[in-house]
Coordinates of C-alpha atoms in Angstrom, one line a residue:
X578 CA 0.0 0.0 0.0
X579 CA 1.2 3.5 -0.9
X580 CA -0.3 6.1 1.4
X581 CA -1.3 9.3 -0.6
X582 CA -2.2 12.5 1.2
X583 CA -3.8 15.4 -0.7
X584 CA -4.1 19.0 0.4
X585 CA -5.0 22.4 -1.0
X586 CA -8.7 22.1 -1.8
X587 CA -11.2 24.8 -1.0
X588 CA -13.6 27.3 -2.4
X589 CA -12.8 29.8 -5.1
X590 CA -14.7 32.1 -7.4
X591 CA -14.9 31.5 -11.1
X592 CA -11.7 32.5 -12.8
X593 CA -9.7 31.9 -9.6
X594 CA -6.9 29.5 -8.9
X595 CA -6.1 26.7 -6.5
X596 CA -3.1 24.5 -6.0
X597 CA -3.5 20.8 -5.0
X598 CA -0.6 18.8 -3.5
X599 CA -0.2 15.1 -3.1
X600 CA 2.6 13.5 -1.1
X601 CA 3.3 9.8 -1.3
X602 CA 4.9 7.7 1.5
X603 CA 7.0 5.3 -0.5
X604 CA 10.7 5.1 -1.2
X605 CA 10.0 4.0 -4.7
X606 CA 7.9 7.0 -5.7
X607 CA 9.8 7.6 -9.0
X608 CA 8.6 4.2 -10.2
X609 CA 4.9 5.1 -10.2
X610 CA 2.7 6.8 -12.7
X611 CA 0.9 9.5 -10.8
X612 CA -2.5 10.9 -11.7
X613 CA -5.3 13.2 -10.7
X614 CA -8.9 12.2 -11.1
X615 CA -12.1 14.0 -9.9
X616 CA -15.6 13.1 -9.1
X617 CA -18.6 15.5 -9.1
X618 CA -21.8 14.7 -7.3
X619 CA -23.8 12.1 -9.2
X620 CA -21.1 11.7 -11.8
X621 CA -18.5 9.0 -12.5
X622 CA -14.9 9.6 -11.6
X623 CA -13.1 11.2 -14.5
X624 CA -9.4 11.6 -15.5
X625 CA -7.8 15.0 -15.1
X626 CA -4.1 14.6 -15.6
X627 CA -1.3 12.1 -15.3
X628 CA 2.5 12.1 -15.3
X629 CA 4.5 9.0 -16.0
X630 CA 7.5 7.8 -14.0
X631 CA 10.1 9.7 -16.0
X632 CA 8.1 12.9 -15.5
X633 CA 8.9 14.1 -19.0
X634 CA 5.4 13.7 -20.4
X635 CA 2.2 14.9 -18.8
X636 CA -1.3 14.1 -20.2
X637 CA -4.4 16.1 -19.6
X638 CA -8.1 15.8 -20.1
X639 CA -9.4 18.1 -22.9
X640 CA -11.6 19.9 -20.4
X641 CA -8.6 21.1 -18.4
X642 CA -5.9 21.5 -21.0
X643 CA -4.5 25.0 -21.0
X644 CA -5.9 25.7 -17.5
X645 CA -4.4 23.0 -15.3
X646 CA -0.7 22.1 -14.9
X647 CA 0.6 19.0 -13.3
X648 CA 4.1 18.8 -12.0
X649 CA 6.2 16.2 -10.3
X650 CA 9.0 16.3 -7.8
X651 CA 10.5 12.9 -7.3
X652 CA 12.9 14.1 -4.6
X653 CA 10.0 15.2 -2.5
X654 CA 7.7 12.3 -3.4
X655 CA 5.1 14.9 -4.5
X656 CA 2.9 15.9 -7.4
X657 CA 1.2 19.3 -7.7
X658 CA -1.9 20.3 -9.7
X659 CA -2.0 24.0 -10.4
X660 CA -5.5 24.9 -11.4
X661 CA -6.1 28.3 -13.1
X662 CA -9.2 29.9 -14.6
X663 CA -11.4 27.7 -12.6
X664 CA -15.0 27.2 -13.7
X665 CA -18.1 26.0 -11.8
X666 CA -18.0 22.7 -13.7
X667 CA -14.5 22.0 -12.1
X668 CA -16.3 21.6 -8.8
X669 CA -15.6 18.0 -7.6
X670 CA -13.7 15.9 -5.1
X671 CA -10.1 15.6 -6.5
X672 CA -8.2 12.4 -6.0
X673 CA -4.5 11.7 -6.3
X674 CA -3.7 8.2 -7.6
X675 CA -0.6 6.1 -8.1
X676 CA -0.1 3.1 -10.3
X677 CA 2.7 0.8 -11.2
X678 CA 3.1 -0.7 -14.7
X679 CA 0.5 1.7 -16.2
X680 CA 0.7 1.5 -19.9
X681 CA 0.0 4.5 -22.1
X682 CA -3.3 3.3 -23.4
X683 CA -4.6 2.9 -19.9
X684 CA -3.3 6.1 -18.5
X685 CA -6.8 7.8 -18.4
X686 CA -8.6 4.9 -16.8
X687 CA -9.0 4.8 -13.0
X688 CA -8.8 1.0 -13.0
X689 CA -5.1 1.3 -13.9
X690 CA -4.2 2.8 -10.6
X691 CA -3.6 0.8 -7.4
X692 CA -3.5 3.5 -4.7
X693 CA -5.7 6.4 -4.0
X694 CA -5.7 9.4 -1.7
X695 CA -8.7 10.4 0.5
X696 CA -9.7 13.2 -1.9
X697 CA -9.9 16.9 -1.4
X698 CA -13.0 19.1 -2.2
X699 CA -12.7 21.8 -4.8
X700 CA -15.7 24.2 -5.1
X701 CA -16.0 26.9 -7.7
X702 CA -18.8 29.2 -7.1
X703 CA -19.7 32.9 -7.0

């Protein structure tokens, strides 16, 4: 089991920004593909962004591309999700996930990930 702890959620007005952090308690952090997913009330969990082990390539959902940036710090066992120009439809519980052996074609599927954080609420409302 890889404990994942998210932080940084909250409430913000449309057009505002929030930064989410996820710290993993594992000495083999660099071996994991890390991802962010979100789940709005009554909706299925959906992919937001993912960063593979090397950290050189990051993948985004079309709905957040150009507004969200995912970064990774293997030295600190952490991933960051910088969210700008937030919209009401970004409101959801955001989850950090870690997976080993995640192939590119499965990157956007939640079933590819073995470990999940507890989630942090993001609310975008005026």
